[in-house]
Tab-separated table of C-alpha atoms in Angstrom:
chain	number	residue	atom	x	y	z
A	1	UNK	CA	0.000	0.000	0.000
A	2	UNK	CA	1.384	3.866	-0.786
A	3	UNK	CA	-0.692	6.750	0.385
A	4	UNK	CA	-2.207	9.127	-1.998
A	5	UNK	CA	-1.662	12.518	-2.409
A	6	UNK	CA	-5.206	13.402	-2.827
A	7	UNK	CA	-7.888	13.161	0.010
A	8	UNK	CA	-8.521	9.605	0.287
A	9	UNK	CA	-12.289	10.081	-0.377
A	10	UNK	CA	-11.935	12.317	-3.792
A	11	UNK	CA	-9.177	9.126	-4.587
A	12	UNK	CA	-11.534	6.325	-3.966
A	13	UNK	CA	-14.700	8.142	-5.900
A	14	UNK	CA	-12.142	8.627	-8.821
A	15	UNK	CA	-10.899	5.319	-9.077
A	16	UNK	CA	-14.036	4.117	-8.622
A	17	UNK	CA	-15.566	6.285	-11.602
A	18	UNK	CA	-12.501	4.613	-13.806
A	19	UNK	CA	-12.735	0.990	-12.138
A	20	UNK	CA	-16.590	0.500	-11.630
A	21	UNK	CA	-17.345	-0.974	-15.359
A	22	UNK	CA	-14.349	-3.493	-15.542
A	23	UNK	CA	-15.726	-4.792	-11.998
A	24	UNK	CA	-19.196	-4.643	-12.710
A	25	UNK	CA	-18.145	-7.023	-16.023
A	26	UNK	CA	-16.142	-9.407	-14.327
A	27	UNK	CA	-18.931	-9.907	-11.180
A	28	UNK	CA	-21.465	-10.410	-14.011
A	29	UNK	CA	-19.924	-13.449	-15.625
A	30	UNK	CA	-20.462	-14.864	-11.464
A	31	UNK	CA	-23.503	-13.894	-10.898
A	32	UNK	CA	-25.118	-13.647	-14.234
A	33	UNK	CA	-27.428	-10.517	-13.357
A	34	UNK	CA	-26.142	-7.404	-14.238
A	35	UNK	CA	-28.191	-5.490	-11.317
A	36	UNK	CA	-26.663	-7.484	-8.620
A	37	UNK	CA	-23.198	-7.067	-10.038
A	38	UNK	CA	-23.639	-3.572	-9.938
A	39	UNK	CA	-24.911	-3.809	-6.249
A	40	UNK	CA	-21.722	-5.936	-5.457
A	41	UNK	CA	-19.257	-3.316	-7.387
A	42	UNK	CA	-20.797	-0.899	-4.936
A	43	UNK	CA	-20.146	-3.241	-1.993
A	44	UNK	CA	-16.655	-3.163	-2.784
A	45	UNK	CA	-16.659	0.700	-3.185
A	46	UNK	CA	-17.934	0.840	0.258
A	47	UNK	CA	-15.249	-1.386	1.484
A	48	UNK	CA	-12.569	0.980	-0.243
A	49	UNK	CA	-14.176	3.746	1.599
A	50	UNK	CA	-13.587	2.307	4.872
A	51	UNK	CA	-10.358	0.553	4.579
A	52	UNK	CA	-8.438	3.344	2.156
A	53	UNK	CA	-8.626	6.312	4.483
A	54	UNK	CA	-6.802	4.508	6.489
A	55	UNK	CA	-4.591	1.898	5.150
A	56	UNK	CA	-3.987	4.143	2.231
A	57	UNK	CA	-4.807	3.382	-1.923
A	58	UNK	CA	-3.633	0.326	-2.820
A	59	UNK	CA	-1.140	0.576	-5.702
A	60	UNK	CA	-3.743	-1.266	-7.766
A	61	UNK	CA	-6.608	-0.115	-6.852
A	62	UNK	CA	-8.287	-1.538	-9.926
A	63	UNK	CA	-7.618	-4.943	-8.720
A	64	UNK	CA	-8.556	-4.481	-5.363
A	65	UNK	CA	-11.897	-3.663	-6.436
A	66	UNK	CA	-11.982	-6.744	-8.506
A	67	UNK	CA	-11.093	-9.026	-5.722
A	68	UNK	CA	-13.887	-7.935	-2.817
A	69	UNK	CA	-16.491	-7.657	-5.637
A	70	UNK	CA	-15.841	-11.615	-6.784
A	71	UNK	CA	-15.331	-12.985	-2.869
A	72	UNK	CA	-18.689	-10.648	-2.358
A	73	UNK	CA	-20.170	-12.601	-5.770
A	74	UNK	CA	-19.059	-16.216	-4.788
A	75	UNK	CA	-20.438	-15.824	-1.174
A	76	UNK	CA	-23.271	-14.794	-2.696
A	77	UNK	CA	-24.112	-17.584	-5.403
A	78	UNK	CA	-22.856	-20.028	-2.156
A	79	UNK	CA	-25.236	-19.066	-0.043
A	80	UNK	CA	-28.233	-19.215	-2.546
A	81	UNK	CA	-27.144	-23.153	-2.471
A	82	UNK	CA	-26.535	-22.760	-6.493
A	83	UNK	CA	-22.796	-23.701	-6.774
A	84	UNK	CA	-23.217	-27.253	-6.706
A	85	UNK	CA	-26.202	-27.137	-8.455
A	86	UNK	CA	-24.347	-24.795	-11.224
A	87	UNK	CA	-21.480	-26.635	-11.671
A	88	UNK	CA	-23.140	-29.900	-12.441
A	89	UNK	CA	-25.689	-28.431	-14.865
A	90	UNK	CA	-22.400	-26.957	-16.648
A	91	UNK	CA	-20.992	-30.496	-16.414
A	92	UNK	CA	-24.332	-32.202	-18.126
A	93	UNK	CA	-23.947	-29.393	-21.054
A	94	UNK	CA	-20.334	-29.896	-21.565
A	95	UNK	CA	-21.289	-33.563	-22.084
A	96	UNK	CA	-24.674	-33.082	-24.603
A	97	UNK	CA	-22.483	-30.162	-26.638
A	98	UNK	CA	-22.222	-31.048	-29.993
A	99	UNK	CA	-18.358	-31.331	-31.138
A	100	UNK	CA	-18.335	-28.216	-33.184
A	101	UNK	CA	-19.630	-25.125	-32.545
A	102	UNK	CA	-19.887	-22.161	-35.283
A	103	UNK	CA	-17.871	-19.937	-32.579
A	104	UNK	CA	-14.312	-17.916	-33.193
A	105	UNK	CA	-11.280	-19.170	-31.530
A	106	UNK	CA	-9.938	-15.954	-30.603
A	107	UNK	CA	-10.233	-15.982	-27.205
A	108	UNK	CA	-10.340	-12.122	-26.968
A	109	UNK	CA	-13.378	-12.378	-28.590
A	110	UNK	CA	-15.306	-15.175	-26.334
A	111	UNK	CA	-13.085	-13.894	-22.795
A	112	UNK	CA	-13.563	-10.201	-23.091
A	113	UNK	CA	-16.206	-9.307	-20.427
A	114	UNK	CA	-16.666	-5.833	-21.135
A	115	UNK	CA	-18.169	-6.594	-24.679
A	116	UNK	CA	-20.118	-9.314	-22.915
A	117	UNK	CA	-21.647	-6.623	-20.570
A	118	UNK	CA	-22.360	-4.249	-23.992
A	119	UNK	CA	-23.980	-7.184	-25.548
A	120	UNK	CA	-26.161	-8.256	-22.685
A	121	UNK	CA	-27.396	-4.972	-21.967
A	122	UNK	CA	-28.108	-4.014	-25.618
A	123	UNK	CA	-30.630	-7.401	-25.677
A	124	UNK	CA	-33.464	-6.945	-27.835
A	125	UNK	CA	-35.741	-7.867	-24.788
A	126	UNK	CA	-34.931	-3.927	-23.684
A	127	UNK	CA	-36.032	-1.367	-25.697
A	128	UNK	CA	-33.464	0.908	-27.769
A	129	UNK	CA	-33.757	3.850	-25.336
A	130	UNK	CA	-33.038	1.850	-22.784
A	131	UNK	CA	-29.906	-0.492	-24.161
A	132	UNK	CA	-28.050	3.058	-24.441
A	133	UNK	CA	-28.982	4.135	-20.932
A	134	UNK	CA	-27.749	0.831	-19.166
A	135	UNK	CA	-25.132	0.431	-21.029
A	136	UNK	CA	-23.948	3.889	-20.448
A	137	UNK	CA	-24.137	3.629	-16.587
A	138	UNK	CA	-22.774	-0.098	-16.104
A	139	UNK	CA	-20.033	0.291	-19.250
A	140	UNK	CA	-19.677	4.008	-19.492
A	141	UNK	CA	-19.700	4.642	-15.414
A	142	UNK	CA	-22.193	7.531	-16.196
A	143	UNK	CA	-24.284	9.144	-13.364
A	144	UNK	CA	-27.814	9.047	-14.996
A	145	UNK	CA	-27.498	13.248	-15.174
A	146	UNK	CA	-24.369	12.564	-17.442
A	147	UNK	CA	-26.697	9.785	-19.682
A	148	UNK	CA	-29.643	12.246	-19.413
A	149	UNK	CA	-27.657	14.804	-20.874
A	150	UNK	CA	-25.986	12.205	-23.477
A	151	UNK	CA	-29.046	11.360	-25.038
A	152	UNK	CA	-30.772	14.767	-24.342
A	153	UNK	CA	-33.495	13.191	-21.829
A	154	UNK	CA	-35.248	13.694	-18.378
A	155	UNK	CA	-33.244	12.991	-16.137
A	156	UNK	CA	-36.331	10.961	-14.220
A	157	UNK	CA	-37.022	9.226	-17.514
A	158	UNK	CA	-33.591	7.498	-17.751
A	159	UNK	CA	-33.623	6.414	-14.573
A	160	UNK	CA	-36.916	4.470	-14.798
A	161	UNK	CA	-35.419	3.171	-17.851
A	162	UNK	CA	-32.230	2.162	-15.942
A	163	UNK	CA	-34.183	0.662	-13.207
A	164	UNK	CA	-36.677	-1.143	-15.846
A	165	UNK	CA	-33.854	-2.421	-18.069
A	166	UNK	CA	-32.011	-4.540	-15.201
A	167	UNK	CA	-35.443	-5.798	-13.642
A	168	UNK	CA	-36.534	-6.900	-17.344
A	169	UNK	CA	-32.975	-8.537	-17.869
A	170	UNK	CA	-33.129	-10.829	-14.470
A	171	UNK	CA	-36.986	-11.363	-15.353
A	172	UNK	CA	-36.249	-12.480	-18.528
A	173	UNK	CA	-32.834	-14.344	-16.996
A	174	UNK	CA	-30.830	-13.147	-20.255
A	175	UNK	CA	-27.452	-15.066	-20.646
A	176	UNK	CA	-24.577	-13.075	-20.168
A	177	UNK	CA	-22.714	-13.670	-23.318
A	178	UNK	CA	-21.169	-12.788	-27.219
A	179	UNK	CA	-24.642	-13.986	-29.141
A	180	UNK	CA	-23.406	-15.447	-32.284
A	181	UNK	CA	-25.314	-15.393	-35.752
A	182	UNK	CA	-28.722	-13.427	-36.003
A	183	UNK	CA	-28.496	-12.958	-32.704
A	184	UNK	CA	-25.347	-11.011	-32.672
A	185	UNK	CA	-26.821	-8.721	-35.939
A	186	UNK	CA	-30.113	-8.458	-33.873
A	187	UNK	CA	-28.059	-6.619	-30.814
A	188	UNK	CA	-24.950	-4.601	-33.381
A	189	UNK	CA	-27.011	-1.343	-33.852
A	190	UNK	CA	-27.145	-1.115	-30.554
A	191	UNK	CA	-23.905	-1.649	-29.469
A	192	UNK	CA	-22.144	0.884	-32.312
A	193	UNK	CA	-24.512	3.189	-30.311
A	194	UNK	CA	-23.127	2.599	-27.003
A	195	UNK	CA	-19.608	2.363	-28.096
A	196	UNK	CA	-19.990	5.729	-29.789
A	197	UNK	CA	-21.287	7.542	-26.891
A	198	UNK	CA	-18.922	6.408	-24.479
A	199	UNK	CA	-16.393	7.554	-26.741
A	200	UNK	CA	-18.057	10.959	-26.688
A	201	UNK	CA	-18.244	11.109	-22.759
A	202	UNK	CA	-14.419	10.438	-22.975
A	203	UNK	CA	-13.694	13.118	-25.570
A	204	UNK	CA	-15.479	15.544	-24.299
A	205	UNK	CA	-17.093	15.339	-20.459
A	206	UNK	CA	-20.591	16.071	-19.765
A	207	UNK	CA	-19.126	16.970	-16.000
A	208	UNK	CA	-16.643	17.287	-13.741
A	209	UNK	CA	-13.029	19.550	-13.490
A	210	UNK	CA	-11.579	17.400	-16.505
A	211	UNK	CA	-12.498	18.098	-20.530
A	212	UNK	CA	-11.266	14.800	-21.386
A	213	UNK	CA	-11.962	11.498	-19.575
A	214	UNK	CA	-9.437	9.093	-21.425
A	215	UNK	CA	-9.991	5.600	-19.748
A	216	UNK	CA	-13.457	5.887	-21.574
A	217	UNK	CA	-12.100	7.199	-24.541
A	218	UNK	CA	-9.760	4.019	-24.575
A	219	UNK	CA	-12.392	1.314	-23.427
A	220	UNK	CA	-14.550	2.637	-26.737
A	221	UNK	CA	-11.512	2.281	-28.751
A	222	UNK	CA	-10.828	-1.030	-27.623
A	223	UNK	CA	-14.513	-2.754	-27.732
A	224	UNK	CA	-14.788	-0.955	-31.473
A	225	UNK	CA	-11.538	-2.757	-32.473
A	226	UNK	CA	-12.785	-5.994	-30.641
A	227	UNK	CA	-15.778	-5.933	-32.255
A	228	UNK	CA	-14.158	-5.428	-36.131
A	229	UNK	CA	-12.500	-8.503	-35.392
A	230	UNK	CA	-15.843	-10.417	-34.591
A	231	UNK	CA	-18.199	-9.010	-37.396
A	232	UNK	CA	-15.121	-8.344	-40.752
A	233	UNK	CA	-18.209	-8.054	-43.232
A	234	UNK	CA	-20.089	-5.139	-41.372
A	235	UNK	CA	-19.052	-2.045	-43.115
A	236	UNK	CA	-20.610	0.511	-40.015
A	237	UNK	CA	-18.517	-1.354	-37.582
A	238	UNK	CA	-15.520	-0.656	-39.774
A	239	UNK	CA	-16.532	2.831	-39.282
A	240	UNK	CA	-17.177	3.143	-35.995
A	241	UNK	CA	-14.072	2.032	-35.253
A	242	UNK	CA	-12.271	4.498	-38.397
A	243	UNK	CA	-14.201	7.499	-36.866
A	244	UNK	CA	-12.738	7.013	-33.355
A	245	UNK	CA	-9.324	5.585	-34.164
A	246	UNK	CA	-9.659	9.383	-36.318
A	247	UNK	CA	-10.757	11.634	-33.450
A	248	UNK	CA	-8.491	10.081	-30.618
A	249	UNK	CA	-5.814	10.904	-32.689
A	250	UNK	CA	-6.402	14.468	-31.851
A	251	UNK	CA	-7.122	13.538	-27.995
A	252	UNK	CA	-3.193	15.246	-26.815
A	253	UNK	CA	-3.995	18.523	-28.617
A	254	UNK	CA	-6.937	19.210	-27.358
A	255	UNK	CA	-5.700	19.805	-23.659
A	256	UNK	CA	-3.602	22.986	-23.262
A	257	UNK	CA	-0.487	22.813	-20.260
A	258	UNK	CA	-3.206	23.242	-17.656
A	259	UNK	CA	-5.722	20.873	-18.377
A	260	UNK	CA	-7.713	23.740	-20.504
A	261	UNK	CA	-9.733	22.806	-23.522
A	262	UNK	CA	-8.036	23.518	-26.503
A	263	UNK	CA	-10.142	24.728	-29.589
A	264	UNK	CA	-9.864	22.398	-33.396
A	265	UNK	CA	-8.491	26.031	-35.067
A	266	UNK	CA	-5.880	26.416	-32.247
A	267	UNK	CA	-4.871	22.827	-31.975
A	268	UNK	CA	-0.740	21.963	-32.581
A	269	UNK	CA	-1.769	19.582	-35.615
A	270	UNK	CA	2.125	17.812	-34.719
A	271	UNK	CA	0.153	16.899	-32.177
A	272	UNK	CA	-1.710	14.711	-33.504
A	273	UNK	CA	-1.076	10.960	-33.577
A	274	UNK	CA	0.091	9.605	-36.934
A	275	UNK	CA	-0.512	5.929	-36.046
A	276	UNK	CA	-4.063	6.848	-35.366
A	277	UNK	CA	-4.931	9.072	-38.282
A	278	UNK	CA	-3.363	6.076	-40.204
A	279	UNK	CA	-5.080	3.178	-38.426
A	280	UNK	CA	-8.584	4.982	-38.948
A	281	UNK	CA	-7.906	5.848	-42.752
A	282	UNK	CA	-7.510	2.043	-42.551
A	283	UNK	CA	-10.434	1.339	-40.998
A	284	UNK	CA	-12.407	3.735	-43.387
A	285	UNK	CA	-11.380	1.903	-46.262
A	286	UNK	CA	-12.325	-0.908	-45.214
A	287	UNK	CA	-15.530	0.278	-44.433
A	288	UNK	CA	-15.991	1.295	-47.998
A	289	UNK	CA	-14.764	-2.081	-49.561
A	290	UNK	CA	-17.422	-3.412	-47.209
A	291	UNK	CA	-20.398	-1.604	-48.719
A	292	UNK	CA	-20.198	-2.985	-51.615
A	293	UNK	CA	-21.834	-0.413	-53.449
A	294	UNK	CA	-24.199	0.433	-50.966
A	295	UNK	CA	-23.942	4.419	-49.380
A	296	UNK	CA	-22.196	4.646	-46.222
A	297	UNK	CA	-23.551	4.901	-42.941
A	298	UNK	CA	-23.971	7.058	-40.442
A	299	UNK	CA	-20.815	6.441	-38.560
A	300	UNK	CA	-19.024	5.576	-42.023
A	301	UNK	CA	-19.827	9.122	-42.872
A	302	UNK	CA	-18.884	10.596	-39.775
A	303	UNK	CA	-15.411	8.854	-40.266
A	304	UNK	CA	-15.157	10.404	-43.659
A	305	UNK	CA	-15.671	13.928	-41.692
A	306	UNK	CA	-13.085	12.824	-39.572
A	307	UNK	CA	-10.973	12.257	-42.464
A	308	UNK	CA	-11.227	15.541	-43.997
A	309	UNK	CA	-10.048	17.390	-40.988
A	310	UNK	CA	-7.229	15.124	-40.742
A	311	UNK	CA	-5.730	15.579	-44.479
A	312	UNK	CA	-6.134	19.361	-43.524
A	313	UNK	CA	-2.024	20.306	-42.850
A	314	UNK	CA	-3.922	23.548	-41.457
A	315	UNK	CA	-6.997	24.832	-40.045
A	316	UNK	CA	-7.087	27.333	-43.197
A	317	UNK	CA	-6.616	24.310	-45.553
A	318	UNK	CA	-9.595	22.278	-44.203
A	319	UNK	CA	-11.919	21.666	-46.953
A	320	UNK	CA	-15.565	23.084	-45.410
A	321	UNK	CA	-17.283	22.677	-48.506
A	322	UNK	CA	-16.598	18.290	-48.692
A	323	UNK	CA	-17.456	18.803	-44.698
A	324	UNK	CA	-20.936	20.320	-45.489
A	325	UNK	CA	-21.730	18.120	-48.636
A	326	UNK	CA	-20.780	15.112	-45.986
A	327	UNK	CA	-22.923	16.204	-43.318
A	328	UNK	CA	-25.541	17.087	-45.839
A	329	UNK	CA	-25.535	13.106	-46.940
A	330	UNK	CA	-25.518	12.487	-42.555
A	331	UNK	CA	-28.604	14.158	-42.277
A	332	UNK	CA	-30.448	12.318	-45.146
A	333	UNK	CA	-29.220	9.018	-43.262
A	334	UNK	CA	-29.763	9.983	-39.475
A	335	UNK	CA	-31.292	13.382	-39.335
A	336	UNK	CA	-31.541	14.846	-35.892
A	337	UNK	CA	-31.156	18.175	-34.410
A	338	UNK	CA	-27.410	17.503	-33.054
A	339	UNK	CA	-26.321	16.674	-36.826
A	340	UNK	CA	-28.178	20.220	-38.543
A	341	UNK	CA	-26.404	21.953	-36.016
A	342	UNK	CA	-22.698	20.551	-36.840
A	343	UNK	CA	-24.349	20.912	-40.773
A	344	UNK	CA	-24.153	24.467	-39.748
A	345	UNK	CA	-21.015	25.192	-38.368
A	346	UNK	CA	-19.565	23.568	-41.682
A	347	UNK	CA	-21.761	25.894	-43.865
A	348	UNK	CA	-20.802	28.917	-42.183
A	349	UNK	CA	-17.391	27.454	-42.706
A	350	UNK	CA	-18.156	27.392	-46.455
A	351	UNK	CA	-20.420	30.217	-47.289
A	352	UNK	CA	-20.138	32.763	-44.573
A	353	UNK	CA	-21.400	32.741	-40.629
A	354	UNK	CA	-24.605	34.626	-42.187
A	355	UNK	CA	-25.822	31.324	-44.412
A	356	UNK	CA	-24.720	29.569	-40.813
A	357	UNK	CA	-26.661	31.532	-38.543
A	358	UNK	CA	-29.656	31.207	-40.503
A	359	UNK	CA	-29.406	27.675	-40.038
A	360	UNK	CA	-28.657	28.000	-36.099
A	361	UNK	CA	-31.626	30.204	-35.974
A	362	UNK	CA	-34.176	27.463	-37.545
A	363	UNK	CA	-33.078	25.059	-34.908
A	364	UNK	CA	-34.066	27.308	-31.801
A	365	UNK	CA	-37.301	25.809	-31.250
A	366	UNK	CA	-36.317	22.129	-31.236
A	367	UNK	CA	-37.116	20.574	-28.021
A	368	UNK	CA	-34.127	18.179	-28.171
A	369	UNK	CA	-31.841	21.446	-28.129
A	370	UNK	CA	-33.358	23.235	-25.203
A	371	UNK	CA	-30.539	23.638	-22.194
A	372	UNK	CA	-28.087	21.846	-24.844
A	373	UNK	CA	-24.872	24.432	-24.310
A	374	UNK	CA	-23.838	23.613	-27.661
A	375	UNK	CA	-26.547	25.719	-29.856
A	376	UNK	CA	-25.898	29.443	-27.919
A	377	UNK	CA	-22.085	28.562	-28.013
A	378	UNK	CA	-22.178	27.894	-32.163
A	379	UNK	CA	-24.613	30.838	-32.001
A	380	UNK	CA	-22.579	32.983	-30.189
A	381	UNK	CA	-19.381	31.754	-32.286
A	382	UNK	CA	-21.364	32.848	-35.695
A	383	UNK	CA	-22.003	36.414	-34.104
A	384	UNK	CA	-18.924	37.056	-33.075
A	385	UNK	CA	-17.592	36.411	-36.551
A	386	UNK	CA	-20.782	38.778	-37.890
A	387	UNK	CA	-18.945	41.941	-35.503
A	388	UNK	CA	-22.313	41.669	-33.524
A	389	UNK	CA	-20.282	41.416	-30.268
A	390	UNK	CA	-22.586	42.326	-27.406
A	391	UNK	CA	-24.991	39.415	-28.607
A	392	UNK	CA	-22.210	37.057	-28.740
A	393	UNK	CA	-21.528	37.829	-25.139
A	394	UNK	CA	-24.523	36.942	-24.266
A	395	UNK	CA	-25.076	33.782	-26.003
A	396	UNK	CA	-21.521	32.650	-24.740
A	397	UNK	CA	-22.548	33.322	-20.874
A	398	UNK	CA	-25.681	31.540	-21.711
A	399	UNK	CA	-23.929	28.273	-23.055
A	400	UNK	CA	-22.066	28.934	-20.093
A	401	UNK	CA	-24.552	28.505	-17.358
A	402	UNK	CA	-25.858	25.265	-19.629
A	403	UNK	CA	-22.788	23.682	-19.442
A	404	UNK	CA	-21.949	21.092	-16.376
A	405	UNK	CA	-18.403	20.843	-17.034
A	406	UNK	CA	-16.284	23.337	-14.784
A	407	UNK	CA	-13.563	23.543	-18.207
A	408	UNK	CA	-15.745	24.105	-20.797
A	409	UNK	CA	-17.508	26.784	-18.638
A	410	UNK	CA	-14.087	28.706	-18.275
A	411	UNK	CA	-13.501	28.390	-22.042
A	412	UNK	CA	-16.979	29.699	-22.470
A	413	UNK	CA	-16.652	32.470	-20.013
A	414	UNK	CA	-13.757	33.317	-21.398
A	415	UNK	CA	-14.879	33.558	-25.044
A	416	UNK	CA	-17.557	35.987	-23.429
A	417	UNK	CA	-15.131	38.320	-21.714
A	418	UNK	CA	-13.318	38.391	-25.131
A	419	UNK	CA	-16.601	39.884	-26.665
């Protein structure tokens, strides 16, 4: 054990925050309900509350965790009198298995219990809204403000779905597995959707004193690589995985000295990691090859954004007009309020911040955008660049006091004072 420099409880909640979905995965695959795994992970946080204070954090934590949560799960399936029982129903399937199955032999792909957890709680039993809400608070580690805000939602309304989804899942006594076949094609939507907003909680935090979260950025990485390897043939997994290998090559220059966001036109572009840029051009190809003549996807698309801005040697040389044609072919495939308002940014990029605040302005009234920081701070971007500066100000402090995250509201504040 070494002590930490920071006050043991801020330590524990932190590690925790990082910890909690690895833990919650591995408890599952004991107790094969992903509500009481959750309960269990929490057991062990308590423990680390009591013990770290004083014994200091252990140097790894991570596997600390791990440890009380499975002696907490096997005491538990012990004392429901189901070990015995368990093992001996395993033993009687082992013997009527057939000698082949149609399953990989990558063991990644069968041993991996994150994409396990993904995969169980994006089964079809749930509905879609609700898939992305567990999975975002057992996976992601997401307080159900943060997945409220995620999916632009009540806050009450994803926690009833939270709640819902893990009763329905034990009621319904859903294996916790890697479905293969239709099964597997049944659940894949779901899971790209999942994937892709961790990623976004990592790259950019709802909350908190940090802009970037990188453990989640990294676990959404790692599951979309994991799952290109399971499904080859699937061109939008190919670019899931292209669009985030893509924008976590930009994750270093995005953080000034300080911790401070760092906006796209003042990012050091040597900054940005070459293996990445490469690895998702990669993956973008191959999720052209794999369309076989069929348009790209959504996230195919988004990769293709992506690629734009990374071809651009410069800001200045960043070709706006591709950008809006692309996100011009995104809305036709998944139209929503989020995408018309990035459509807009890259028009006023193109044609002017007039031809872009007339687009801003259309989307006022959507219900979807109302408290979402985002519109005022595009708003206030395009005034700005229109010499209308007191209005800017405005809309900046208004993003500002929308905004949960104690960075962005300094960069926001900031841009205001500017004005």
């Amino acid at each position: 054990m070494s002590p930490s420099p920071e006050h043991p409880r801020r330590a524990i909640e932190t590690v925790f925050r990082m910890e909690a979905p690895r833990v919650i995965a591995g408890v599952a695959r004991i107790v094969r309900d992903v509500g009481i795994a959750e309960e269990l992970a929490q057991d062990a946080l308590v423990a680390a509350l009591e013990q770290w204070p004083e014994q200091g954090v252990p140097d790894n934590p991570g596997a600390w965790l791990m440890t009380i949560a499975k002696r907490r799960a096997i005491d538990l399936v012990r004392r429901r009198e189901r070990y015995t029982d368990k093992l001996a129903e395993m033993g009687r399937d082992l013997a009527s298995a057939p000698p082949h199955r149609d399953e990989p032999a990558d063991p990644d792909d069968i041993d991996d219990d994150l994409l396990r957890l993904v995969f169980t709680a994006c089964h079809p039993v749930l509905s879609a809204e609700a898939r992305v809400a567990l999975t975002l608070r057992l996976l992601g580690g997401l307080t159900t403000g943060e997945i409220a805000r995620a999916v632009l939602a009540p806050e009450p309304t994803v926690a009833q779905r939270i709640v819902r989804a893990k009763r329905t899942l034990a009621a319904k006594a859903v294996a916790f597995e890697v479905p293969y076949g239709p099964d597997r094609e049944a659940r894949v939507g779901s899971v790209l959707e999942v994937i892709y907003l961790i990623f976004n909680e990592g790259y950019a935090a709802t909350a908190g004193d940090d802009w970037l979260r990188p453990g989640l950025c990294e676990d959404a990485l790692r599951l979309a690589r994991v799952l290109a390897g399971l499904m080859p043939k699937e061109s939008e997994v190919h670019g899931l995985a292209a669009l985030l290998e893509l924008q976590a090559s930009r994750a270093a220059a995005r953080t000034g000295p300080s911790g401070e966001p760092v906006l796209l036109k003042d990012q050091s572009r040597a900054r940005w990691n070459q293996m990445l840029v490469r690895r998702g051009y990669a993956a973008l190809a191959r999720a052209q090859a794999t369309a076989s003549g069929r348009s790209l996807g959504p996230y195919a698309l988004q990769a293709a954004i992506a690629a734009c801005h990374a071809h651009a040697h410069t800001y200045e040389e960043t070709d706006w007009r591709q950008i809006a044609a692309l996100y011009g072919l995104l809305a036709a495939r998944a139209p929503s309020p989020v995408v018309e308002l990035n459509r807009a940014v890259a028009v006023s990029m193109a044609e002017g911040p007039a031809a872009g605040l007339a687009l801003v302005d259309a989307l006022a009234a959507e219900p979807a955008l109302r408290g979402y920081h985002l519109l005022p701070s595009v708003r206030g971007d395009l005034l700005a660049r229109l010499g209308r500066a007191a209005d800017a100000r405005a809309e900046f402090e208004r993003a500002a006091s929308l905004t949960r995250n104690g960075r962005e509201r300094a960069l926001l504040l900031a841009r205001a004072a500017g004005c």
